mmCIF file of N, CA and C in Angstrom:
data_model
loop_
_atom_site.group_PDB
_atom_site.id
_atom_site.type_symbol
_atom_site.label_atom_id
_atom_site.label_comp_id
_atom_site.label_asym_id
_atom_site.label_seq_id
_atom_site.Cartn_x
_atom_site.Cartn_y
_atom_site.Cartn_z
ATOM 1 N N MET D 1 57.068 10.241 -69.973
ATOM 2 C CA MET D 1 56.639 10.388 -68.601
ATOM 3 C C MET D 1 56.588 9.011 -67.958
ATOM 4 N N SER D 2 57.143 8.916 -66.772
ATOM 5 C CA SER D 2 57.140 7.670 -66.012
ATOM 6 C C SER D 2 55.800 7.502 -65.308
ATOM 7 N N ILE D 3 55.387 6.265 -65.143
ATOM 8 C CA ILE D 3 54.132 6.001 -64.432
ATOM 9 C C ILE D 3 54.233 6.428 -62.963
ATOM 10 N N HIS D 4 55.462 6.512 -62.434
ATOM 11 C CA HIS D 4 55.662 6.885 -61.032
ATOM 12 C C HIS D 4 55.979 8.368 -60.855
ATOM 13 N N GLU D 5 55.952 9.139 -61.916
ATOM 14 C CA GLU D 5 56.270 10.556 -61.822
ATOM 15 C C GLU D 5 55.196 11.288 -61.028
ATOM 16 N N ASN D 6 55.627 12.176 -60.146
ATOM 17 C CA ASN D 6 54.703 12.943 -59.321
ATOM 18 C C ASN D 6 54.244 14.162 -60.108
ATOM 19 N N LEU D 7 53.015 14.139 -60.601
ATOM 20 C CA LEU D 7 52.498 15.224 -61.417
ATOM 21 C C LEU D 7 52.074 16.436 -60.601
ATOM 22 N N LEU D 8 51.944 16.288 -59.307
ATOM 23 C CA LEU D 8 51.536 17.403 -58.459
ATOM 24 C C LEU D 8 52.726 18.208 -57.957
ATOM 25 N N GLY D 9 53.927 17.768 -58.237
ATOM 26 C CA GLY D 9 55.114 18.513 -57.838
ATOM 27 C C GLY D 9 55.479 18.374 -56.378
ATOM 28 N N GLY D 10 54.897 17.438 -55.677
ATOM 29 C CA GLY D 10 55.224 17.226 -54.268
ATOM 30 C C GLY D 10 56.519 16.456 -54.119
ATOM 31 N N PRO D 11 56.901 16.215 -52.884
ATOM 32 C CA PRO D 11 58.143 15.479 -52.642
ATOM 33 C C PRO D 11 58.031 14.041 -53.148
ATOM 34 N N PRO D 12 59.149 13.460 -53.513
ATOM 35 C CA PRO D 12 59.114 12.063 -53.954
ATOM 36 C C PRO D 12 58.821 11.142 -52.776
ATOM 37 N N PRO D 13 58.358 9.931 -53.044
ATOM 38 C CA PRO D 13 58.123 8.976 -51.968
ATOM 39 C C PRO D 13 59.422 8.667 -51.224
ATOM 40 N N THR D 14 59.303 8.451 -49.934
ATOM 41 C CA THR D 14 60.454 8.057 -49.130
ATOM 42 C C THR D 14 60.430 6.550 -48.966
ATOM 43 N N HIS D 15 61.572 5.940 -49.246
ATOM 44 C CA HIS D 15 61.727 4.491 -49.099
ATOM 45 C C HIS D 15 62.814 4.236 -48.072
ATOM 46 N N LEU D 16 62.413 3.705 -46.934
ATOM 47 C CA LEU D 16 63.392 3.391 -45.895
ATOM 48 C C LEU D 16 64.297 2.255 -46.359
ATOM 49 N N PRO D 17 65.537 2.250 -45.880
ATOM 50 C CA PRO D 17 66.425 1.140 -46.241
ATOM 51 C C PRO D 17 65.922 -0.161 -45.623
ATOM 52 N N ASP D 18 66.193 -1.233 -46.323
ATOM 53 C CA ASP D 18 65.761 -2.538 -45.833
ATOM 54 C C ASP D 18 66.650 -2.989 -44.687
ATOM 55 N N GLU D 19 66.023 -3.462 -43.632
ATOM 56 C CA GLU D 19 66.715 -4.068 -42.493
ATOM 57 C C GLU D 19 66.087 -5.446 -42.302
ATOM 58 N N PRO D 20 66.557 -6.440 -43.066
ATOM 59 C CA PRO D 20 65.877 -7.738 -43.057
ATOM 60 C C PRO D 20 66.004 -8.521 -41.755
ATOM 61 N N GLU D 21 67.055 -8.287 -40.971
ATOM 62 C CA GLU D 21 67.264 -9.118 -39.781
ATOM 63 C C GLU D 21 66.099 -9.061 -38.801
ATOM 64 N N PRO D 22 65.655 -7.882 -38.368
ATOM 65 C CA PRO D 22 64.521 -7.892 -37.428
ATOM 66 C C PRO D 22 63.253 -8.469 -38.036
ATOM 67 N N ARG D 23 63.009 -8.167 -39.294
ATOM 68 C CA ARG D 23 61.810 -8.692 -39.960
ATOM 69 C C ARG D 23 61.853 -10.220 -40.013
ATOM 70 N N GLU D 24 63.021 -10.778 -40.345
ATOM 71 C CA GLU D 24 63.161 -12.231 -40.433
ATOM 72 C C GLU D 24 63.023 -12.891 -39.057
ATOM 73 N N LEU D 25 63.589 -12.274 -38.039
ATOM 74 C CA LEU D 25 63.455 -12.821 -36.682
ATOM 75 C C LEU D 25 61.986 -12.846 -36.251
ATOM 76 N N LEU D 26 61.282 -11.748 -36.502
ATOM 77 C CA LEU D 26 59.867 -11.683 -36.138
ATOM 78 C C LEU D 26 59.065 -12.724 -36.915
ATOM 79 N N ALA D 27 59.352 -12.868 -38.202
ATOM 80 C CA ALA D 27 58.639 -13.843 -39.029
ATOM 81 C C ALA D 27 58.905 -15.274 -38.558
ATOM 82 N N ALA D 28 60.075 -15.499 -37.975
ATOM 83 C CA ALA D 28 60.437 -16.829 -37.487
ATOM 84 C C ALA D 28 59.868 -17.108 -36.092
ATOM 85 N N GLY D 29 59.179 -16.127 -35.505
ATOM 86 C CA GLY D 29 58.544 -16.341 -34.211
ATOM 87 C C GLY D 29 59.312 -15.812 -33.015
ATOM 88 N N THR D 30 60.418 -15.119 -33.246
ATOM 89 C CA THR D 30 61.144 -14.509 -32.134
ATOM 90 C C THR D 30 60.254 -13.447 -31.506
ATOM 91 N N SER D 31 60.255 -13.346 -30.195
ATOM 92 C CA SER D 31 59.374 -12.388 -29.529
ATOM 93 C C SER D 31 59.757 -10.953 -29.921
ATOM 94 N N PRO D 32 58.757 -10.099 -30.101
ATOM 95 C CA PRO D 32 59.049 -8.700 -30.422
ATOM 96 C C PRO D 32 59.922 -8.021 -29.369
ATOM 97 N N ALA D 33 59.778 -8.402 -28.097
ATOM 98 C CA ALA D 33 60.614 -7.804 -27.050
ATOM 99 C C ALA D 33 62.081 -8.158 -27.272
ATOM 100 N N GLU D 34 62.337 -9.394 -27.635
ATOM 101 C CA GLU D 34 63.708 -9.829 -27.897
ATOM 102 C C GLU D 34 64.275 -9.102 -29.125
ATOM 103 N N VAL D 35 63.455 -8.949 -30.153
ATOM 104 C CA VAL D 35 63.907 -8.262 -31.367
ATOM 105 C C VAL D 35 64.146 -6.781 -31.084
ATOM 106 N N ALA D 36 63.253 -6.146 -30.324
ATOM 107 C CA ALA D 36 63.433 -4.733 -29.994
ATOM 108 C C ALA D 36 64.692 -4.517 -29.164
ATOM 109 N N ALA D 37 65.004 -5.464 -28.280
ATOM 110 C CA ALA D 37 66.221 -5.349 -27.469
ATOM 111 C C ALA D 37 67.473 -5.478 -28.331
ATOM 112 N N LYS D 38 67.414 -6.352 -29.329
ATOM 113 C CA LYS D 38 68.573 -6.568 -30.202
ATOM 114 C C LYS D 38 68.670 -5.499 -31.289
ATOM 115 N N TYR D 39 67.516 -5.025 -31.778
ATOM 116 C CA TYR D 39 67.435 -4.016 -32.843
ATOM 117 C C TYR D 39 66.518 -2.878 -32.384
ATOM 118 N N PRO D 40 66.980 -2.042 -31.464
ATOM 119 C CA PRO D 40 66.093 -1.018 -30.891
ATOM 120 C C PRO D 40 65.635 0.051 -31.880
ATOM 121 N N THR D 41 66.246 0.129 -33.042
ATOM 122 C CA THR D 41 65.787 1.099 -34.040
ATOM 123 C C THR D 41 64.703 0.531 -34.954
ATOM 124 N N SER D 42 64.307 -0.715 -34.755
ATOM 125 C CA SER D 42 63.308 -1.360 -35.606
ATOM 126 C C SER D 42 61.892 -0.922 -35.224
ATOM 127 N N SER D 43 61.301 -0.088 -36.038
ATOM 128 C CA SER D 43 59.907 0.321 -35.798
ATOM 129 C C SER D 43 58.975 -0.872 -35.833
ATOM 130 N N LEU D 44 59.294 -1.860 -36.656
ATOM 131 C CA LEU D 44 58.427 -3.029 -36.764
ATOM 132 C C LEU D 44 58.337 -3.780 -35.437
ATOM 133 N N ALA D 45 59.455 -3.968 -34.759
ATOM 134 C CA ALA D 45 59.434 -4.658 -33.467
ATOM 135 C C ALA D 45 58.586 -3.890 -32.458
ATOM 136 N N TRP D 46 58.766 -2.568 -32.414
ATOM 137 C CA TRP D 46 57.980 -1.749 -31.476
ATOM 138 C C TRP D 46 56.501 -1.766 -31.840
ATOM 139 N N ALA D 47 56.189 -1.757 -33.140
ATOM 140 C CA ALA D 47 54.785 -1.816 -33.572
ATOM 141 C C ALA D 47 54.155 -3.135 -33.145
ATOM 142 N N GLN D 48 54.905 -4.230 -33.259
ATOM 143 C CA GLN D 48 54.358 -5.517 -32.836
ATOM 144 C C GLN D 48 54.170 -5.571 -31.322
ATOM 145 N N LEU D 49 55.101 -4.983 -30.579
ATOM 146 C CA LEU D 49 54.915 -4.887 -29.128
ATOM 147 C C LEU D 49 53.654 -4.089 -28.806
ATOM 148 N N ALA D 50 53.442 -2.998 -29.522
ATOM 149 C CA ALA D 50 52.250 -2.167 -29.306
ATOM 150 C C ALA D 50 50.983 -2.958 -29.605
ATOM 151 N N ASP D 51 51.003 -3.734 -30.689
ATOM 152 C CA ASP D 51 49.832 -4.536 -31.037
ATOM 153 C C ASP D 51 49.538 -5.580 -29.961
ATOM 154 N N GLU D 52 50.576 -6.267 -29.500
ATOM 155 C CA GLU D 52 50.381 -7.291 -28.472
ATOM 156 C C GLU D 52 49.818 -6.685 -27.182
ATOM 157 N N ALA D 53 50.373 -5.551 -26.780
ATOM 158 C CA ALA D 53 49.904 -4.900 -25.553
ATOM 159 C C ALA D 53 48.455 -4.448 -25.715
ATOM 160 N N PHE D 54 48.124 -3.881 -26.856
ATOM 161 C CA PHE D 54 46.769 -3.393 -27.084
ATOM 162 C C PHE D 54 45.776 -4.549 -27.036
ATOM 163 N N GLU D 55 46.118 -5.646 -27.715
ATOM 164 C CA GLU D 55 45.227 -6.816 -27.740
ATOM 165 C C GLU D 55 45.028 -7.406 -26.351
ATOM 166 N N ALA D 56 46.012 -7.228 -25.470
ATOM 167 C CA ALA D 56 45.918 -7.744 -24.095
ATOM 168 C C ALA D 56 45.270 -6.736 -23.149
ATOM 169 N N GLY D 57 44.833 -5.583 -23.673
ATOM 170 C CA GLY D 57 44.176 -4.583 -22.849
ATOM 171 C C GLY D 57 45.121 -3.646 -22.115
ATOM 172 N N ARG D 58 46.395 -3.704 -22.434
ATOM 173 C CA ARG D 58 47.392 -2.836 -21.795
ATOM 174 C C ARG D 58 47.603 -1.609 -22.692
ATOM 175 N N VAL D 59 46.622 -0.720 -22.684
ATOM 176 C CA VAL D 59 46.571 0.383 -23.637
ATOM 177 C C VAL D 59 47.685 1.399 -23.413
ATOM 178 N N VAL D 60 47.987 1.740 -22.175
ATOM 179 C CA VAL D 60 49.051 2.716 -21.913
ATOM 180 C C VAL D 60 50.398 2.143 -22.350
ATOM 181 N N GLU D 61 50.610 0.873 -22.090
ATOM 182 C CA GLU D 61 51.837 0.212 -22.535
ATOM 183 C C GLU D 61 51.897 0.211 -24.073
ATOM 184 N N SER D 62 50.778 -0.062 -24.717
ATOM 185 C CA SER D 62 50.714 -0.032 -26.177
ATOM 186 C C SER D 62 51.081 1.352 -26.702
ATOM 187 N N TYR D 63 50.557 2.377 -26.046
ATOM 188 C CA TYR D 63 50.850 3.762 -26.432
ATOM 189 C C TYR D 63 52.360 4.023 -26.353
ATOM 190 N N ALA D 64 52.985 3.568 -25.284
ATOM 191 C CA ALA D 64 54.424 3.797 -25.109
ATOM 192 C C ALA D 64 55.238 3.058 -26.173
ATOM 193 N N TYR D 65 54.894 1.812 -26.426
ATOM 194 C CA TYR D 65 55.600 1.058 -27.472
ATOM 195 C C TYR D 65 55.412 1.724 -28.834
ATOM 196 N N ALA D 66 54.174 2.114 -29.127
ATOM 197 C CA ALA D 66 53.885 2.739 -30.422
ATOM 198 C C ALA D 66 54.641 4.056 -30.582
ATOM 199 N N ARG D 67 54.696 4.844 -29.514
ATOM 200 C CA ARG D 67 55.411 6.120 -29.597
ATOM 201 C C ARG D 67 56.896 5.883 -29.847
ATOM 202 N N THR D 68 57.461 4.861 -29.222
ATOM 203 C CA THR D 68 58.871 4.544 -29.460
ATOM 204 C C THR D 68 59.084 4.165 -30.921
ATOM 205 N N GLY D 69 58.242 3.279 -31.449
ATOM 206 C CA GLY D 69 58.365 2.874 -32.848
ATOM 207 C C GLY D 69 58.165 4.033 -33.806
ATOM 208 N N TYR D 70 57.231 4.905 -33.483
ATOM 209 C CA TYR D 70 56.961 6.093 -34.291
ATOM 210 C C TYR D 70 58.196 6.994 -34.343
ATOM 211 N N HIS D 71 58.797 7.270 -33.192
ATOM 212 C CA HIS D 71 59.971 8.153 -33.175
ATOM 213 C C HIS D 71 61.182 7.506 -33.826
ATOM 214 N N ARG D 72 61.352 6.205 -33.650
ATOM 215 C CA ARG D 72 62.436 5.506 -34.347
ATOM 216 C C ARG D 72 62.224 5.607 -35.854
ATOM 217 N N GLY D 73 60.978 5.504 -36.288
ATOM 218 C CA GLY D 73 60.651 5.638 -37.705
ATOM 219 C C GLY D 73 60.890 7.035 -38.231
ATOM 220 N N LEU D 74 60.518 8.048 -37.451
ATOM 221 C CA LEU D 74 60.787 9.424 -37.880
ATOM 222 C C LEU D 74 62.288 9.652 -38.064
ATOM 223 N N ASP D 75 63.082 9.127 -37.139
ATOM 224 C CA ASP D 75 64.536 9.252 -37.267
ATOM 225 C C ASP D 75 65.018 8.619 -38.576
ATOM 226 N N ALA D 76 64.521 7.419 -38.872
ATOM 227 C CA ALA D 76 64.921 6.719 -40.094
ATOM 228 C C ALA D 76 64.452 7.472 -41.335
ATOM 229 N N LEU D 77 63.241 8.002 -41.302
ATOM 230 C CA LEU D 77 62.740 8.767 -42.444
ATOM 231 C C LEU D 77 63.620 9.981 -42.710
ATOM 232 N N ARG D 78 63.960 10.697 -41.660
ATOM 233 C CA ARG D 78 64.806 11.890 -41.838
ATOM 234 C C ARG D 78 66.173 11.513 -42.397
ATOM 235 N N ARG D 79 66.744 10.410 -41.926
ATOM 236 C CA ARG D 79 68.029 9.950 -42.469
ATOM 237 C C ARG D 79 67.907 9.580 -43.948
ATOM 238 N N SER D 80 66.697 9.234 -44.367
ATOM 239 C CA SER D 80 66.457 8.840 -45.759
ATOM 240 C C SER D 80 66.039 10.019 -46.636
ATOM 241 N N GLY D 81 66.117 11.234 -46.101
ATOM 242 C CA GLY D 81 65.837 12.425 -46.896
ATOM 243 C C GLY D 81 64.447 12.997 -46.773
ATOM 244 N N TRP D 82 63.602 12.414 -45.941
ATOM 245 C CA TRP D 82 62.237 12.911 -45.753
ATOM 246 C C TRP D 82 62.290 14.269 -45.078
ATOM 247 N N LYS D 83 61.490 15.204 -45.565
ATOM 248 C CA LYS D 83 61.504 16.583 -45.060
ATOM 249 C C LYS D 83 60.276 16.940 -44.234
ATOM 250 N N GLY D 84 59.611 15.958 -43.674
ATOM 251 C CA GLY D 84 58.477 16.249 -42.807
ATOM 252 C C GLY D 84 57.127 16.068 -43.463
ATOM 253 N N HIS D 85 57.111 15.751 -44.737
ATOM 254 C CA HIS D 85 55.855 15.464 -45.434
ATOM 255 C C HIS D 85 56.163 14.706 -46.717
ATOM 256 N N GLY D 86 55.129 14.161 -47.279
ATOM 257 C CA GLY D 86 55.283 13.412 -48.518
ATOM 258 C C GLY D 86 54.982 11.937 -48.320
ATOM 259 N N PRO D 87 54.846 11.230 -49.419
ATOM 260 C CA PRO D 87 54.447 9.827 -49.357
ATOM 261 C C PRO D 87 55.489 8.921 -48.707
ATOM 262 N N VAL D 88 54.974 7.985 -47.927
ATOM 263 C CA VAL D 88 55.774 6.911 -47.318
ATOM 264 C C VAL D 88 55.025 5.631 -47.699
ATOM 265 N N PRO D 89 55.272 5.105 -48.883
ATOM 266 C CA PRO D 89 54.422 4.045 -49.427
ATOM 267 C C PRO D 89 54.434 2.730 -48.635
ATOM 268 N N TRP D 90 53.245 2.231 -48.353
ATOM 269 C CA TRP D 90 53.063 0.924 -47.728
ATOM 270 C C TRP D 90 53.657 -0.165 -48.621
ATOM 271 N N GLU D 91 53.588 0.035 -49.912
ATOM 272 C CA GLU D 91 54.044 -0.968 -50.866
ATOM 273 C C GLU D 91 55.536 -1.282 -50.719
ATOM 274 N N HIS D 92 56.302 -0.363 -50.150
ATOM 275 C CA HIS D 92 57.724 -0.593 -49.877
ATOM 276 C C HIS D 92 57.813 -1.213 -48.487
ATOM 277 N N GLU D 93 58.053 -2.517 -48.416
ATOM 278 C CA GLU D 93 57.953 -3.257 -47.154
ATOM 279 C C GLU D 93 58.734 -2.646 -45.990
ATOM 280 N N PRO D 94 59.946 -2.114 -46.178
ATOM 281 C CA PRO D 94 60.654 -1.515 -45.037
ATOM 282 C C PRO D 94 59.931 -0.318 -44.408
ATOM 283 N N ASN D 95 58.976 0.296 -45.110
ATOM 284 C CA ASN D 95 58.199 1.407 -44.554
ATOM 285 C C ASN D 95 57.106 0.933 -43.601
ATOM 286 N N ARG D 96 56.775 -0.334 -43.650
ATOM 287 C CA ARG D 96 55.601 -0.824 -42.918
ATOM 288 C C ARG D 96 55.747 -0.749 -41.408
ATOM 289 N N GLY D 97 56.944 -0.906 -40.884
ATOM 290 C CA GLY D 97 57.129 -0.799 -39.437
ATOM 291 C C GLY D 97 56.740 0.581 -38.941
ATOM 292 N N PHE D 98 57.224 1.625 -39.623
ATOM 293 C CA PHE D 98 56.860 2.995 -39.239
ATOM 294 C C PHE D 98 55.358 3.205 -39.362
ATOM 295 N N LEU D 99 54.783 2.794 -40.475
ATOM 296 C CA LEU D 99 53.356 3.012 -40.696
ATOM 297 C C LEU D 99 52.512 2.242 -39.678
ATOM 298 N N ARG D 100 52.931 1.046 -39.327
ATOM 299 C CA ARG D 100 52.215 0.274 -38.307
ATOM 300 C C ARG D 100 52.336 0.936 -36.940
ATOM 301 N N ALA D 101 53.508 1.467 -36.617
ATOM 302 C CA ALA D 101 53.683 2.164 -35.337
ATOM 303 C C ALA D 101 52.817 3.421 -35.292
ATOM 304 N N LEU D 102 52.751 4.146 -36.395
ATOM 305 C CA LEU D 102 51.917 5.345 -36.468
ATOM 306 C C LEU D 102 50.445 4.983 -36.267
ATOM 307 N N HIS D 103 50.007 3.922 -36.907
ATOM 308 C CA HIS D 103 48.630 3.459 -36.723
ATOM 309 C C HIS D 103 48.379 3.052 -35.269
ATOM 310 N N ALA D 104 49.328 2.316 -34.686
ATOM 311 C CA ALA D 104 49.182 1.865 -33.301
ATOM 312 C C ALA D 104 49.135 3.049 -32.340
ATOM 313 N N LEU D 105 49.905 4.090 -32.632
ATOM 314 C CA LEU D 105 49.890 5.290 -31.798
ATOM 315 C C LEU D 105 48.528 5.976 -31.873
ATOM 316 N N ALA D 106 47.973 6.078 -33.069
ATOM 317 C CA ALA D 106 46.644 6.680 -33.220
ATOM 318 C C ALA D 106 45.609 5.867 -32.455
ATOM 319 N N ARG D 107 45.666 4.564 -32.600
ATOM 320 C CA ARG D 107 44.689 3.681 -31.947
ATOM 321 C C ARG D 107 44.766 3.802 -30.428
ATOM 322 N N ALA D 108 45.973 3.772 -29.888
ATOM 323 C CA ALA D 108 46.137 3.873 -28.435
ATOM 324 C C ALA D 108 45.751 5.263 -27.931
ATOM 325 N N ALA D 109 46.083 6.289 -28.691
ATOM 326 C CA ALA D 109 45.714 7.655 -28.294
ATOM 327 C C ALA D 109 44.190 7.780 -28.197
ATOM 328 N N GLN D 110 43.506 7.222 -29.154
ATOM 329 C CA GLN D 110 42.039 7.269 -29.122
ATOM 330 C C GLN D 110 41.516 6.512 -27.906
ATOM 331 N N ALA D 111 42.121 5.371 -27.606
ATOM 332 C CA ALA D 111 41.656 4.552 -26.485
ATOM 333 C C ALA D 111 41.830 5.236 -25.138
ATOM 334 N N ILE D 112 42.830 6.105 -25.011
ATOM 335 C CA ILE D 112 43.022 6.805 -23.732
ATOM 336 C C ILE D 112 42.393 8.195 -23.740
ATOM 337 N N GLY D 113 41.670 8.513 -24.820
ATOM 338 C CA GLY D 113 40.955 9.785 -24.871
ATOM 339 C C GLY D 113 41.779 10.968 -25.323
ATOM 340 N N GLU D 114 42.904 10.712 -25.930
ATOM 341 C CA GLU D 114 43.751 11.804 -26.426
ATOM 342 C C GLU D 114 43.350 12.091 -27.877
ATOM 343 N N GLN D 115 42.220 12.751 -28.035
ATOM 344 C CA GLN D 115 41.582 12.949 -29.335
ATOM 345 C C GLN D 115 42.467 13.720 -30.311
ATOM 346 N N HIS D 116 43.115 14.764 -29.858
ATOM 347 C CA HIS D 116 43.967 15.559 -30.763
ATOM 348 C C HIS D 116 45.088 14.697 -31.344
ATOM 349 N N GLU D 117 45.729 13.893 -30.503
ATOM 350 C CA GLU D 117 46.813 13.010 -30.974
ATOM 351 C C GLU D 117 46.266 11.950 -31.916
ATOM 352 N N TYR D 118 45.111 11.404 -31.611
ATOM 353 C CA TYR D 118 44.466 10.437 -32.494
ATOM 354 C C TYR D 118 44.243 11.046 -33.878
ATOM 355 N N GLU D 119 43.667 12.235 -33.911
ATOM 356 C CA GLU D 119 43.379 12.893 -35.195
ATOM 357 C C GLU D 119 44.658 13.228 -35.948
ATOM 358 N N ARG D 120 45.675 13.730 -35.233
ATOM 359 C CA ARG D 120 46.942 14.075 -35.873
ATOM 360 C C ARG D 120 47.589 12.841 -36.493
ATOM 361 N N CYS D 121 47.645 11.757 -35.736
ATOM 362 C CA CYS D 121 48.286 10.535 -36.228
ATOM 363 C C CYS D 121 47.475 9.897 -37.360
ATOM 364 N N SER D 122 46.159 9.931 -37.254
ATOM 365 C CA SER D 122 45.313 9.372 -38.312
ATOM 366 C C SER D 122 45.485 10.140 -39.616
ATOM 367 N N THR D 123 45.538 11.458 -39.518
ATOM 368 C CA THR D 123 45.754 12.285 -40.710
ATOM 369 C C THR D 123 47.144 12.038 -41.280
ATOM 370 N N PHE D 124 48.139 11.966 -40.420
ATOM 371 C CA PHE D 124 49.509 11.709 -40.849
ATOM 372 C C PHE D 124 49.586 10.364 -41.581
ATOM 373 N N LEU D 125 48.905 9.345 -41.057
ATOM 374 C CA LEU D 125 48.913 8.031 -41.699
ATOM 375 C C LEU D 125 48.283 8.110 -43.089
ATOM 376 N N ARG D 126 47.125 8.733 -43.200
ATOM 377 C CA ARG D 126 46.455 8.866 -44.514
ATOM 378 C C ARG D 126 47.305 9.677 -45.482
ATOM 379 N N ASP D 127 47.918 10.745 -44.992
ATOM 380 C CA ASP D 127 48.756 11.577 -45.859
ATOM 381 C C ASP D 127 50.021 10.847 -46.300
ATOM 382 N N SER D 128 50.516 9.958 -45.459
ATOM 383 C CA SER D 128 51.728 9.206 -45.789
ATOM 384 C C SER D 128 51.423 8.059 -46.747
ATOM 385 N N SER D 129 50.342 7.341 -46.472
ATOM 386 C CA SER D 129 49.986 6.175 -47.288
ATOM 387 C C SER D 129 48.506 5.862 -47.138
ATOM 388 N N GLU D 130 47.740 6.211 -48.127
ATOM 389 C CA GLU D 130 46.319 5.879 -48.114
ATOM 390 C C GLU D 130 46.130 4.365 -48.044
ATOM 391 N N THR D 131 47.010 3.640 -48.710
ATOM 392 C CA THR D 131 46.949 2.168 -48.680
ATOM 393 C C THR D 131 47.106 1.660 -47.253
ATOM 394 N N ALA D 132 48.094 2.174 -46.524
ATOM 395 C CA ALA D 132 48.298 1.760 -45.138
ATOM 396 C C ALA D 132 47.077 2.079 -44.293
ATOM 397 N N ALA D 133 46.511 3.263 -44.473
ATOM 398 C CA ALA D 133 45.331 3.650 -43.698
ATOM 399 C C ALA D 133 44.173 2.686 -43.957
ATOM 400 N N GLN D 134 44.018 2.255 -45.198
ATOM 401 C CA GLN D 134 42.936 1.324 -45.519
ATOM 402 C C GLN D 134 43.222 -0.061 -44.966
ATOM 403 N N ILE D 135 44.448 -0.545 -45.119
ATOM 404 C CA ILE D 135 44.799 -1.898 -44.669
ATOM 405 C C ILE D 135 44.758 -2.008 -43.154
ATOM 406 N N LEU D 136 45.302 -1.001 -42.480
ATOM 407 C CA LEU D 136 45.413 -1.056 -41.020
ATOM 408 C C LEU D 136 44.116 -0.677 -40.308
ATOM 409 N N GLY D 137 43.246 -0.013 -41.045
ATOM 410 C CA GLY D 137 41.949 0.340 -40.464
ATOM 411 C C GLY D 137 42.004 1.635 -39.795
#
């Protein structure tokens, strides 16, 4: 038996393909807006835009950025074989953009009083990666 074997019989973890270019640009200090324009499918760029907007008090803008990153991530997950549920491990770095966008969407939804969306996204985050839910808060 492998240490990574799923004993509950659920779907295997989904690991998004690595896209190092946007991650490297962001790490080098390129603005998230510039990265999102060049790599519009990068959930990480949209998640960073959402974080910046939220920190600046632009909550509706944060919500829009987060929703874009979330949907870009869902598209990538489906292309990677995800069937609508199952683990999306934080430990796999390419998954972090989607998980961060999902967290940002929950946070912004709560801030604008959209309680149902907040609860749905928070549950989805915990169900996808308990580690991400703990790290992101």
